[in-house]
């Protein structure tokens, strides 16, 4: 795989290229999407992953339905931002359509359950950490994730772990700060204008409530997720710990995955091997966040970027991605990387973006 | 695989031997256990899958925990019959320990959820069909099972489908009768004395409530399961329909699986290929039931029997299996067949029964 127009290696380039080679050689891959809700998403102006804050409850379930069925069941149409920009699950679905990997859905804790089969880890939706600890029985969700990771790694030598959780960058900020990562102004946003001040204010309130200061939970990842995180993190951490380091894992997501890696680092440093973050260029080009700046503080985990592009798209809903709306989610970046690498470069970002346009038009017609 | 002491081919011998060869050649196998509850299990004297009728709610969840954790979480000890005879999940676990297949748990609809990751198909526990239809949204569970079958068959070329549902032979009787199979006196029982008269009375009441006579639903399997079945059947049928006929499937269970095959036959006759029932000799030697007699009416699906034996066991709880208690469940028979065939005969029933004894002693010590 050349570092050509399809992919960019933005951080730990050599490790990233090595990881790509491992992925290419992998025999059996699996695309996992962890769904979760958090009450944090319902704070006005904090998330664009739903037309209204209340609708964010439906977004993860609808994303899962779109991936597996090709249309949503729990809502009409597809999840959109307040401006009507469609969910990145369209990108994920298109990429996975061109290179067929099996897809499993995992629930970390949901208010709205998808109308598709999903792995239940017994968790509850995340709560507003300004009032109370965010993830109630974090160890239980973590432990079930661990068993699932163990069972899956008997079958698969390569896992993609994606997420759909509105509000997830704010919980990421809180976990990162509590674990001693300078993350203010560094987590991204599905909104065009990153509401950094609002996020920072919300997180400060939460840390005050829990009487936790910057870095206090540096060595206690489960406590950090319990107080400030979300059920996606508990599930992802369990999966990572349950799967042995021989299993290659691509964390398909943006700055939320930095929080997961930070937690992992305190739990099992060996598992940082054979691990990468796969994301979109919209995350990496964003000036209001800094995934690289986060990872510099956390560890040498390569960041691989997929250069899918809608600059020349005739479809306004997709073109809007170029203005910084949405950016990432449902493993869109990782799914594109996967299709490019697993097809050994035969499928390019160009073909994937054409497929996304077709998929978009098909869904609009519905 | 010779038809030696380990396995017996009781019905459609040639097809059974051919199936065994396919299993041997299969690249990737998966052991699926479908858990479900039905209110029918709470009718006094109808099921031995729990110390008291009310405890049957816990049995499927506890079985799943035993399989994946090695001990139960939702109850103390392990599920037992009123006489204290332990769950056949001990056999399943031992067999799968000697030949390691990945295990996925599926919930068809449960009152008590297991403390392990499981696939949720969105179903509810089955209701008492004497009062109302047994499986409320049968099509939904079926359809989600179908998607799961489709996704799993992208990965696995061979599936074992097992069940844990107390009361499941009575729902099997009702479905079989409504679909025109002469099943009175032919379904088995976890009790030593098969309560045939009670089962027949209960089923008659249900058929009267639904105004359905023998054979009325011969061509309507989902309606038969809706009225008289249980969520395990809805899930199993979905999995079978979702997985293409190229995927080899061993239905690991006793007479309950006859009801599943009867339903399948009305839905997709092609899927009867590459299919077998795997069970225990305790089912096949039982004089109060007649799996072969059921299958003669349904179709040429081979029945493969594992001859695991506790005649000479020093452990009373296991010896009791020889007197006709429990007989089958949690895919015990199928798991033993699987270990024998997949190890190419290197592991025999003898070794598996020794492992069961060790496992039993380990659990008792706990």
XYZ file of C-alpha atoms in Angstrom:
732
model
C 0.000 0.000 0.000
C 1.523 3.239 -1.097
C 0.983 6.351 0.914
C -0.779 7.793 -2.091
C -3.940 9.752 -2.529
C -6.130 7.225 -0.769
C -4.557 7.156 2.653
C -2.351 9.434 4.720
C -0.209 8.400 7.654
C -0.420 11.322 9.993
C 1.255 10.034 13.126
C 3.701 7.155 13.685
C 4.033 6.682 9.962
C 6.223 3.560 10.054
C 3.991 1.800 12.545
C 1.010 2.810 10.419
C 2.506 1.309 7.278
C 3.372 -1.862 9.179
C -0.160 -2.069 10.533
C -1.607 -1.708 7.039
C 0.489 -4.661 5.905
C -0.810 -6.774 8.752
C -4.389 -5.837 7.874
C -3.757 -6.803 4.257
C -2.534 -10.236 5.359
C -5.296 -10.791 7.894
C -7.445 -13.796 7.188
C -10.659 -12.853 8.887
C -11.812 -9.343 9.678
C -14.875 -8.166 11.547
C -16.487 -4.751 11.653
C -17.871 -4.068 15.126
C -19.983 -1.019 15.857
C -20.515 -0.153 19.501
C -23.739 1.769 20.058
C -24.436 3.802 23.165
C -26.409 6.754 24.427
C -25.417 9.357 26.956
C -27.600 12.053 28.492
C -24.752 14.470 27.744
C -25.930 14.487 24.100
C -29.166 16.181 25.192
C -27.440 19.338 26.403
C -28.525 21.907 23.782
C -25.846 22.779 21.188
C -23.444 20.037 22.265
C -23.998 17.469 19.487
C -25.111 17.531 15.868
C -25.805 13.788 15.791
C -29.555 14.233 15.524
C -31.993 16.840 14.221
C -32.902 17.856 17.816
C -31.094 16.931 21.044
C -33.877 14.478 21.976
C -33.540 12.696 18.652
C -29.932 11.795 19.433
C -31.378 8.844 21.368
C -32.397 7.293 18.047
C -29.187 7.933 16.123
C -27.105 4.880 17.168
C -30.001 2.442 16.615
C -30.835 4.044 13.264
C -27.184 3.891 12.207
C -27.072 0.169 12.963
C -30.266 -0.442 11.011
C -28.910 1.504 8.056
C -25.739 -0.591 8.077
C -27.442 -3.962 8.224
C -30.775 -3.371 6.459
C -29.964 -0.517 4.109
C -32.667 1.626 5.671
C -33.689 2.745 9.136
C -36.514 1.154 11.052
C -36.725 3.157 14.269
C -36.948 6.508 12.444
C -38.154 7.807 9.073
C -35.324 8.526 6.665
C -31.821 8.517 8.121
C -30.206 10.350 11.071
C -29.347 13.929 10.145
C -27.758 16.956 11.762
C -29.928 20.001 12.535
C -28.962 21.253 9.032
C -30.181 18.001 7.468
C -26.737 16.550 6.739
C -26.917 12.749 6.706
C -25.179 10.339 9.075
C -21.678 9.101 8.197
C -23.177 5.591 8.376
C -23.866 6.153 4.667
C -20.113 6.217 4.068
C -19.575 3.176 6.261
C -22.283 1.206 4.507
C -20.981 2.113 1.058
C -17.418 1.165 1.929
C -18.507 -2.139 3.438
C -20.694 -2.829 0.428
C -17.667 -2.646 -1.865
C -15.589 -4.864 0.383
C -17.848 -7.168 2.310
C -16.806 -7.675 5.942
C -19.178 -9.211 8.430
C -20.746 -6.647 10.748
C -21.660 -7.157 14.395
C -23.478 -4.547 16.416
C -22.697 -4.207 20.130
C -24.811 -2.277 22.614
C -22.893 -0.581 25.396
C -26.118 0.857 26.827
C -29.028 2.318 24.866
C -32.275 4.223 25.298
C -33.450 3.079 21.867
C -32.581 -0.424 20.755
C -32.007 -1.202 17.095
C -34.301 -3.487 15.098
C -31.366 -5.699 14.184
C -29.553 -8.439 16.081
C -27.003 -6.943 18.444
C -24.694 -8.090 21.218
C -26.054 -6.916 24.537
C -23.394 -6.303 27.180
C -25.994 -5.590 29.841
C -25.149 -1.898 30.189
C -27.392 1.102 30.762
C -27.303 4.414 28.858
C -24.781 6.917 30.172
C -25.956 9.569 32.589
C -25.244 13.278 32.861
C -21.969 13.404 34.792
C -22.772 16.863 36.122
C -25.338 15.217 38.381
C -24.059 11.695 39.009
C -21.479 9.133 37.846
C -21.872 8.595 34.122
C -21.610 4.803 33.768
C -23.264 2.939 36.582
C -21.912 -0.597 36.504
C -18.865 0.057 34.402
C -17.010 -3.074 35.488
C -19.852 -5.323 34.402
C -20.009 -3.865 30.895
C -16.230 -3.960 30.725
C -16.105 -7.625 31.778
C -18.732 -8.704 29.294
C -16.854 -6.823 26.605
C -13.798 -8.770 27.676
C -15.529 -12.129 27.179
C -16.796 -10.988 23.815
C -13.310 -9.897 22.800
C -11.977 -13.279 23.866
C -14.603 -15.223 21.895
C -14.254 -13.012 18.818
C -10.500 -13.361 18.754
C -10.936 -17.141 18.463
C -12.458 -16.431 15.065
C -11.069 -13.151 13.792
C -7.463 -12.055 13.546
C -8.444 -8.466 12.804
C -11.174 -6.338 14.347
C -12.414 -2.889 13.458
C -14.049 -1.191 16.408
C -16.331 1.697 15.499
C -18.740 3.763 17.561
C -22.040 5.548 17.300
C -22.634 7.665 20.379
C -23.902 11.232 20.148
C -22.227 13.411 22.755
C -19.188 11.134 22.809
C -16.559 13.829 22.319
C -17.645 15.605 25.493
C -17.336 12.433 27.564
C -13.983 11.885 25.838
C -12.838 15.330 26.976
C -13.859 14.590 30.553
C -12.123 11.197 30.648
C -8.965 12.590 29.054
C -8.733 15.457 31.522
C -9.368 13.231 34.518
C -6.608 10.935 33.257
C -4.112 13.754 32.835
C -4.229 14.459 29.106
C -4.244 18.141 28.098
C -7.371 17.829 25.994
C -9.027 21.241 26.206
C -9.591 22.499 22.668
C -8.404 19.168 21.277
C -11.536 16.993 21.042
C -13.531 17.296 17.854
C -17.204 17.979 17.229
C -19.953 16.953 14.812
C -20.881 20.660 14.681
C -19.277 23.048 12.248
C -18.399 25.386 15.114
C -16.906 23.250 17.866
C -18.703 24.358 21.068
C -15.477 24.193 23.049
C -16.518 26.631 25.755
C -19.769 24.774 26.392
C -17.953 21.412 26.526
C -15.331 22.780 28.849
C -17.989 24.271 31.150
C -19.967 21.014 31.239
C -16.849 18.965 31.998
C -15.758 21.375 34.726
C -19.135 20.988 36.396
C -18.783 17.228 36.249
C -15.282 17.222 37.708
C -16.464 19.529 40.475
C -19.377 17.222 41.242
C -17.030 14.227 41.467
C -14.291 16.226 43.224
C -11.786 15.074 40.657
C -9.012 17.301 39.374
C -6.905 17.087 36.234
C -4.972 13.836 36.247
C -6.448 12.472 39.475
C -7.601 9.282 37.756
C -4.466 8.759 35.654
C -4.115 5.203 36.937
C -7.766 4.318 37.280
C -9.359 4.015 33.854
C -12.533 2.258 35.011
C -13.094 4.939 37.631
C -12.557 7.631 34.997
C -15.128 6.011 32.709
C -17.464 5.409 35.644
C -17.433 9.092 36.562
C -17.063 10.860 33.228
C -17.160 8.406 30.346
C -19.850 6.593 28.445
C -20.916 2.984 27.842
C -19.140 2.896 24.464
C -15.803 3.325 26.235
C -16.539 0.583 28.762
C -17.446 -1.835 25.975
C -14.507 -0.866 23.740
C -12.039 -1.193 26.595
C -13.404 -4.647 27.428
C -13.116 -5.787 23.820
C -9.533 -4.516 23.635
C -8.514 -6.230 26.853
C -10.313 -9.473 25.955
C -8.669 -9.798 22.544
C -5.002 -10.818 22.835
C -2.331 -8.557 21.299
C -2.057 -10.955 18.334
C -5.451 -9.713 17.188
C -4.944 -6.582 15.086
C -7.369 -3.841 16.022
C -8.252 -0.711 14.083
C -10.099 1.788 16.252
C -12.362 3.428 13.708
C -13.137 6.868 15.013
C -11.848 10.306 15.917
C -10.903 11.889 19.199
C -13.232 9.587 21.172
C -10.805 6.790 20.413
C -8.000 8.791 22.042
C -9.895 8.449 25.334
C -10.244 4.711 24.788
C -6.513 4.362 24.082
C -5.649 6.456 27.139
C -7.756 4.161 29.318
C -6.243 1.083 27.687
C -2.723 2.330 28.349
C -3.344 2.254 32.100
C -4.738 -1.224 31.917
C -2.525 -3.224 29.586
C 0.387 -1.539 27.921
C 1.080 -4.622 25.747
C -2.228 -4.171 24.008
C -0.961 -0.880 22.529
C 0.897 -3.067 20.029
C -0.906 -4.094 16.878
C -3.340 -1.220 17.296
C -4.109 1.811 15.147
C -6.627 4.603 14.891
C -8.335 4.969 11.523
C -10.195 8.170 10.804
C -11.207 10.718 8.158
C -9.293 13.654 6.736
C -12.135 15.850 8.038
C -10.943 15.054 11.553
C -7.281 15.539 10.710
C -7.832 18.833 8.885
C -10.059 20.250 11.603
C -8.492 23.290 13.234
C -10.807 23.220 16.222
C -9.531 19.837 17.409
C -6.200 18.043 17.542
C -6.172 14.263 17.509
C -2.451 14.228 16.849
C -1.857 16.518 19.812
C -3.806 14.112 21.984
C -1.975 11.035 20.774
C 1.408 12.691 21.290
C 0.582 12.717 24.980
C -0.821 9.196 25.026
C 1.375 6.858 23.010
C 2.817 5.767 19.693
C -0.376 4.524 18.123
C -0.442 5.218 14.394
C -3.185 7.408 12.992
C -4.264 6.387 9.503
C -6.418 8.798 7.554
C -8.725 8.039 4.657
C -8.908 10.822 2.112
C -12.461 10.342 0.972
C -13.620 13.637 -0.460
C -16.903 15.220 -1.532
C -15.467 18.494 -2.841
C -16.758 17.832 -6.327
C -19.941 16.087 -5.290
C -23.156 17.322 -6.858
C -24.983 16.415 -3.691
C -25.187 19.270 -1.197
C -25.743 16.931 1.761
C -22.374 15.321 1.063
C -20.550 18.476 0.004
C -21.375 19.825 3.455
C -18.866 17.337 4.917
C -16.158 19.457 3.302
C -17.233 22.463 5.347
C -16.566 20.586 8.589
C -19.978 19.239 9.415
C -20.248 15.726 10.967
C -16.592 14.787 10.167
C -16.625 11.188 11.425
C -18.748 8.524 13.092
C -19.948 4.910 12.741
C -16.386 4.076 11.768
C -16.680 5.926 8.430
C -12.953 6.642 8.160
C -11.945 3.151 9.253
C -14.416 1.498 6.892
C -12.946 3.405 3.942
C -9.408 2.493 5.020
C -10.475 -1.113 5.359
C -11.979 -1.330 1.882
C -8.920 0.257 0.294
C -6.449 -1.969 2.143
C -8.398 -5.218 2.013
C -9.064 -4.814 -1.714
C -5.290 -4.279 -2.040
C -5.864 -0.847 -3.488
C -8.191 -2.111 -6.220
C -10.967 0.005 -4.736
C -10.046 3.670 -4.343
C -11.577 6.564 -2.405
C -12.981 7.743 -5.747
C -15.031 4.579 -6.198
C -16.169 4.633 -2.616
C -17.341 8.246 -2.888
C -19.310 7.379 -6.044
C -20.928 4.518 -4.143
C -21.778 6.925 -1.310
C -23.506 9.237 -3.807
C -25.525 6.336 -5.208
C -26.416 5.183 -1.738
C -27.465 8.715 -0.803
C -29.734 9.017 -3.847
C -31.242 5.589 -3.176
C -32.042 6.604 0.403
C -33.489 9.966 -0.624
C -35.810 8.256 -3.109
C -37.129 6.077 -0.309
C -15.732 -41.542 11.137
C -16.802 -45.093 11.728
C -20.182 -45.857 13.172
C -18.407 -47.187 16.197
C -19.005 -46.797 19.869
C -18.845 -43.031 19.868
C -21.671 -42.209 17.521
C -24.765 -43.958 16.219
C -26.658 -43.079 13.080
C -30.248 -43.703 13.967
C -32.128 -42.286 11.024
C -31.051 -41.559 7.435
C -27.753 -43.265 8.043
C -26.123 -42.447 4.691
C -27.050 -38.794 4.910
C -25.751 -38.785 8.469
C -22.384 -40.209 7.462
C -22.151 -37.714 4.615
C -22.984 -34.876 6.990
C -20.276 -35.981 9.398
C -17.745 -35.823 6.579
C -18.802 -32.299 5.735
C -18.451 -31.282 9.372
C -14.978 -32.785 9.468
C -13.967 -30.716 6.447
C -15.572 -27.515 7.671
C -13.176 -24.649 8.155
C -14.964 -22.569 10.726
C -17.552 -23.816 13.154
C -19.641 -21.898 15.672
C -21.605 -23.143 18.645
C -24.779 -21.073 19.052
C -27.032 -21.486 22.059
C -30.483 -19.952 21.820
C -31.902 -19.068 25.232
C -35.572 -18.463 25.853
C -38.210 -18.619 28.529
C -41.826 -19.644 28.244
C -44.538 -19.384 30.886
C -45.446 -22.965 29.989
C -42.437 -24.088 32.073
C -44.166 -22.791 35.196
C -47.037 -25.238 34.977
C -46.337 -27.573 37.929
C -44.847 -30.976 36.969
C -44.250 -30.053 33.324
C -40.470 -29.426 33.352
C -37.503 -30.596 35.393
C -35.245 -27.802 34.145
C -35.116 -26.064 37.503
C -35.465 -26.987 41.156
C -38.922 -25.340 41.313
C -41.110 -24.206 38.409
C -40.330 -20.535 39.186
C -36.598 -21.211 39.028
C -36.877 -22.321 35.403
C -36.695 -18.604 34.549
C -33.045 -18.654 35.631
C -31.991 -21.871 33.903
C -31.177 -20.570 30.395
C -29.195 -17.577 31.704
C -27.333 -19.790 34.202
C -26.555 -22.319 31.459
C -25.028 -19.575 29.306
C -22.948 -18.302 32.209
C -21.712 -21.805 32.952
C -20.671 -22.264 29.323
C -18.761 -18.999 29.016
C -17.528 -18.339 32.565
C -17.272 -21.814 34.001
C -19.669 -20.892 36.795
C -23.098 -19.331 37.134
C -23.610 -15.709 38.080
C -27.382 -15.309 38.254
C -27.816 -18.259 40.640
C -25.774 -20.060 43.278
C -24.340 -23.362 42.061
C -25.681 -24.667 38.763
C -29.210 -25.334 37.457
C -30.559 -28.618 38.804
C -33.693 -30.717 38.517
C -35.985 -31.063 41.551
C -33.892 -34.145 42.430
C -30.675 -32.117 42.297
C -29.398 -33.503 38.999
C -27.176 -30.939 37.280
C -27.811 -29.214 33.955
C -26.541 -30.866 30.760
C -24.597 -27.616 30.194
C -21.849 -29.410 32.141
C -21.573 -31.917 29.312
C -21.634 -29.170 26.706
C -18.940 -27.189 28.475
C -16.718 -30.220 28.898
C -17.040 -31.239 25.262
C -16.322 -27.707 24.059
C -13.366 -27.475 26.407
C -11.745 -30.468 24.740
C -12.391 -29.116 21.265
C -12.546 -25.376 21.401
C -15.255 -23.853 19.188
C -16.300 -20.265 19.619
C -19.599 -19.883 21.455
C -22.219 -17.237 20.847
C -25.300 -16.885 23.000
C -28.566 -15.731 21.409
C -31.602 -14.546 23.326
C -34.929 -15.383 21.743
C -36.781 -13.761 24.657
C -35.903 -13.995 28.352
C -37.209 -13.154 31.802
C -33.691 -13.424 33.242
C -30.806 -12.173 31.131
C -27.399 -13.808 31.399
C -24.344 -11.984 32.750
C -22.467 -12.688 29.546
C -22.534 -11.004 26.154
C -25.417 -12.291 24.087
C -27.130 -11.505 20.791
C -30.450 -9.864 21.470
C -33.070 -10.491 18.793
C -35.532 -8.146 20.462
C -37.983 -10.870 21.479
C -40.080 -11.256 24.608
C -40.447 -14.405 26.759
C -43.065 -16.841 25.536
C -46.522 -16.688 27.088
C -48.912 -19.378 28.246
C -50.700 -20.404 25.054
C -53.742 -21.548 26.996
C -54.548 -17.875 27.589
C -53.077 -16.018 24.622
C -50.759 -16.414 21.612
C -47.397 -17.669 22.800
C -44.937 -15.533 20.825
C -46.093 -11.977 20.384
C -44.055 -10.483 17.557
C -42.843 -13.704 16.057
C -42.007 -12.208 12.660
C -39.693 -9.633 14.197
C -37.657 -12.209 16.114
C -37.640 -14.415 13.042
C -36.401 -11.588 10.811
C -33.626 -10.585 13.174
C -32.597 -14.224 13.385
C -32.500 -14.194 9.601
C -30.079 -11.231 9.515
C -27.931 -12.907 12.128
C -27.889 -16.138 10.126
C -26.865 -14.165 7.060
C -24.017 -12.357 8.839
C -22.795 -15.506 10.572
C -22.706 -17.483 7.356
C -20.282 -14.915 5.931
C -17.850 -16.164 8.561
C -18.760 -19.736 9.435
C -19.367 -22.653 7.109
C -20.781 -24.810 9.899
C -23.139 -23.857 12.709
C -24.345 -25.829 15.686
C -27.656 -24.526 16.972
C -28.469 -25.539 20.537
C -31.244 -24.479 22.905
C -31.904 -23.855 26.546
C -35.597 -23.389 27.145
C -37.428 -25.086 30.005
C -40.886 -26.187 28.916
C -39.754 -26.432 25.303
C -41.013 -29.940 24.634
C -44.580 -28.917 25.437
C -44.455 -26.007 22.999
C -42.893 -28.432 20.518
C -45.848 -30.784 20.952
C -48.301 -27.954 20.316
C -46.514 -26.696 17.198
C -46.136 -30.211 15.798
C -49.832 -30.997 16.281
C -50.971 -27.704 14.777
C -48.733 -28.426 11.775
C -50.135 -31.916 11.262
C -47.500 -34.145 12.847
C -48.801 -37.027 14.979
C -46.750 -36.054 18.009
C -48.823 -37.217 20.975
C -46.632 -39.442 23.123
C -43.622 -38.639 20.942
C -42.038 -35.535 22.492
C -39.512 -36.138 25.242
C -39.216 -34.765 28.759
C -36.552 -33.711 31.211
C -38.526 -35.656 33.843
C -37.996 -39.339 34.442
C -41.712 -39.955 34.009
C -42.783 -38.073 30.912
C -45.965 -36.173 31.954
C -47.655 -36.973 28.647
C -51.214 -36.622 29.873
C -50.519 -33.223 31.406
C -48.757 -32.005 28.246
C -51.579 -33.264 26.069
C -54.193 -31.556 28.266
C -52.297 -28.266 28.255
C -51.872 -28.361 24.479
C -55.533 -29.205 23.936
C -56.529 -26.188 25.989
C -54.250 -24.011 23.890
C -55.605 -25.308 20.604
C -59.135 -24.765 21.850
C -58.304 -21.191 22.851
C -56.863 -20.495 19.399
C -59.580 -22.503 17.610
C -56.938 -24.477 15.789
C -57.306 -28.180 15.010
C -54.706 -30.796 14.168
C -52.918 -29.777 10.970
C -54.707 -26.464 10.510
C -51.409 -24.562 10.405
C -49.540 -27.077 8.235
C -48.526 -24.339 5.807
C -48.152 -21.486 8.234
C -45.105 -22.052 10.433
C -44.883 -18.507 11.799
C -48.559 -18.620 12.783
C -47.984 -21.993 14.471
C -45.063 -20.571 16.466
C -47.018 -17.393 17.185
C -49.880 -19.363 18.696
C -48.190 -22.358 20.272
C -44.412 -22.112 20.014
C -41.697 -20.321 21.904
C -39.072 -17.657 21.162
C -36.338 -20.281 20.698
C -38.185 -21.622 17.660
C -38.638 -18.166 16.132
C -34.939 -17.438 16.525
C -33.800 -20.866 15.284
C -36.052 -20.681 12.244
C -34.691 -17.231 11.394
C -31.095 -18.427 11.695
C -31.830 -21.413 9.459
C -33.521 -19.311 6.799
C -30.850 -16.590 6.937
C -27.949 -19.015 6.483
C -27.767 -20.329 2.905
C -27.951 -24.105 2.300
C -24.151 -24.155 1.789
C -23.780 -23.558 5.518
C -23.884 -26.930 7.292
C -26.114 -26.860 10.328
C -26.305 -29.335 13.188
C -29.426 -28.830 15.274
C -28.189 -29.832 18.699
C -31.216 -30.993 20.624
C -33.975 -33.531 20.990
C -37.618 -33.482 20.009
C -37.803 -29.681 20.188
C -35.674 -29.620 17.059
C -38.283 -31.738 15.269
C -40.688 -28.822 15.644
C -38.062 -26.446 14.247
C -37.455 -28.723 11.257
C -41.194 -29.085 10.645
C -41.556 -25.297 10.573
C -38.523 -24.963 8.301
C -39.931 -27.480 5.857
C -42.936 -25.231 5.180
C -40.719 -22.241 4.647
C -37.766 -23.377 2.570
C -37.526 -26.986 1.532
C -33.993 -26.451 0.107
C -32.677 -25.681 3.555
C -33.425 -29.298 4.598
C -30.215 -30.166 2.765
C -26.966 -30.010 4.684
C -28.854 -30.276 7.951
C -28.816 -32.848 10.735
C -30.103 -33.348 14.241
C -27.488 -34.252 16.839
C -28.650 -35.618 20.158
C -27.913 -37.983 23.040
C -28.538 -41.699 23.364
C -30.736 -40.839 26.353
C -33.193 -39.278 23.924
C -32.952 -42.132 21.428
C -33.341 -44.856 24.063
C -36.262 -43.140 25.750
C -39.439 -45.209 25.472
C -41.727 -42.386 26.426
C -40.799 -40.331 23.359
C -40.030 -41.026 19.714
C -37.818 -38.596 17.829
C -37.428 -41.042 14.974
C -41.187 -41.422 14.736
C -41.504 -37.661 14.484
C -38.807 -37.307 11.836
C -40.344 -40.098 9.731
C -43.338 -37.820 9.312
C -41.282 -34.689 8.704
C -38.388 -35.439 6.366
C -35.123 -37.201 5.648
C -32.973 -35.314 8.123
C -30.320 -37.570 9.646
C -30.312 -38.095 13.391
C -26.820 -38.516 14.826
C -26.521 -39.808 18.370
C -23.628 -39.385 20.760
C -23.133 -42.357 23.040
C -21.760 -40.550 26.046
C -22.449 -42.716 29.046
C -22.345 -42.389 32.838
C -23.236 -45.987 33.658
C -19.952 -46.541 35.452
C -19.635 -43.064 36.880
C -18.939 -42.790 40.578
C -20.914 -39.580 40.668
C -24.583 -40.080 41.470
C -25.591 -36.782 39.876
C -24.263 -38.020 36.558
C -25.308 -41.647 36.937
C -28.859 -40.347 37.231
C -28.728 -39.446 33.522
C -28.763 -43.200 32.851
C -32.103 -43.527 34.585
C -33.708 -41.103 32.137
C -33.452 -37.823 34.001
C -32.690 -34.634 31.999
C -31.646 -36.523 28.812
C -30.598 -33.546 26.695
C -30.338 -29.770 26.584
C -27.909 -26.888 25.906
C -26.800 -28.902 22.884
C -25.124 -31.564 25.046
C -25.494 -34.309 22.445
C -24.416 -32.081 19.581
C -21.424 -30.738 21.489
C -20.182 -34.285 22.114
C -20.689 -35.212 18.448
C -18.845 -32.066 17.442
C -15.817 -32.770 19.613
C -15.575 -36.347 18.372
C -15.919 -35.425 14.711
C -13.859 -32.232 14.728
C -11.012 -33.939 16.598
C -11.222 -36.642 13.880
C -11.995 -39.251 16.480
C -8.936 -38.430 18.583
C -11.233 -37.483 21.442
C -13.707 -40.199 22.378
C -16.882 -40.244 24.477
C -14.758 -41.848 27.197
C -12.475 -38.838 27.453
C -15.383 -36.448 27.336
C -17.183 -38.248 30.153
C -14.020 -38.125 32.294
C -13.851 -34.394 31.631
C -17.516 -34.068 32.649
C -16.732 -35.795 35.944
C -13.832 -33.441 36.595
C -15.960 -30.465 35.696
C -18.700 -31.701 38.002
C -16.299 -32.085 40.924
C -14.805 -28.653 40.267
C -18.262 -27.085 40.338
C -19.302 -28.933 43.484
C -16.184 -27.718 45.293
C -17.155 -24.144 44.456
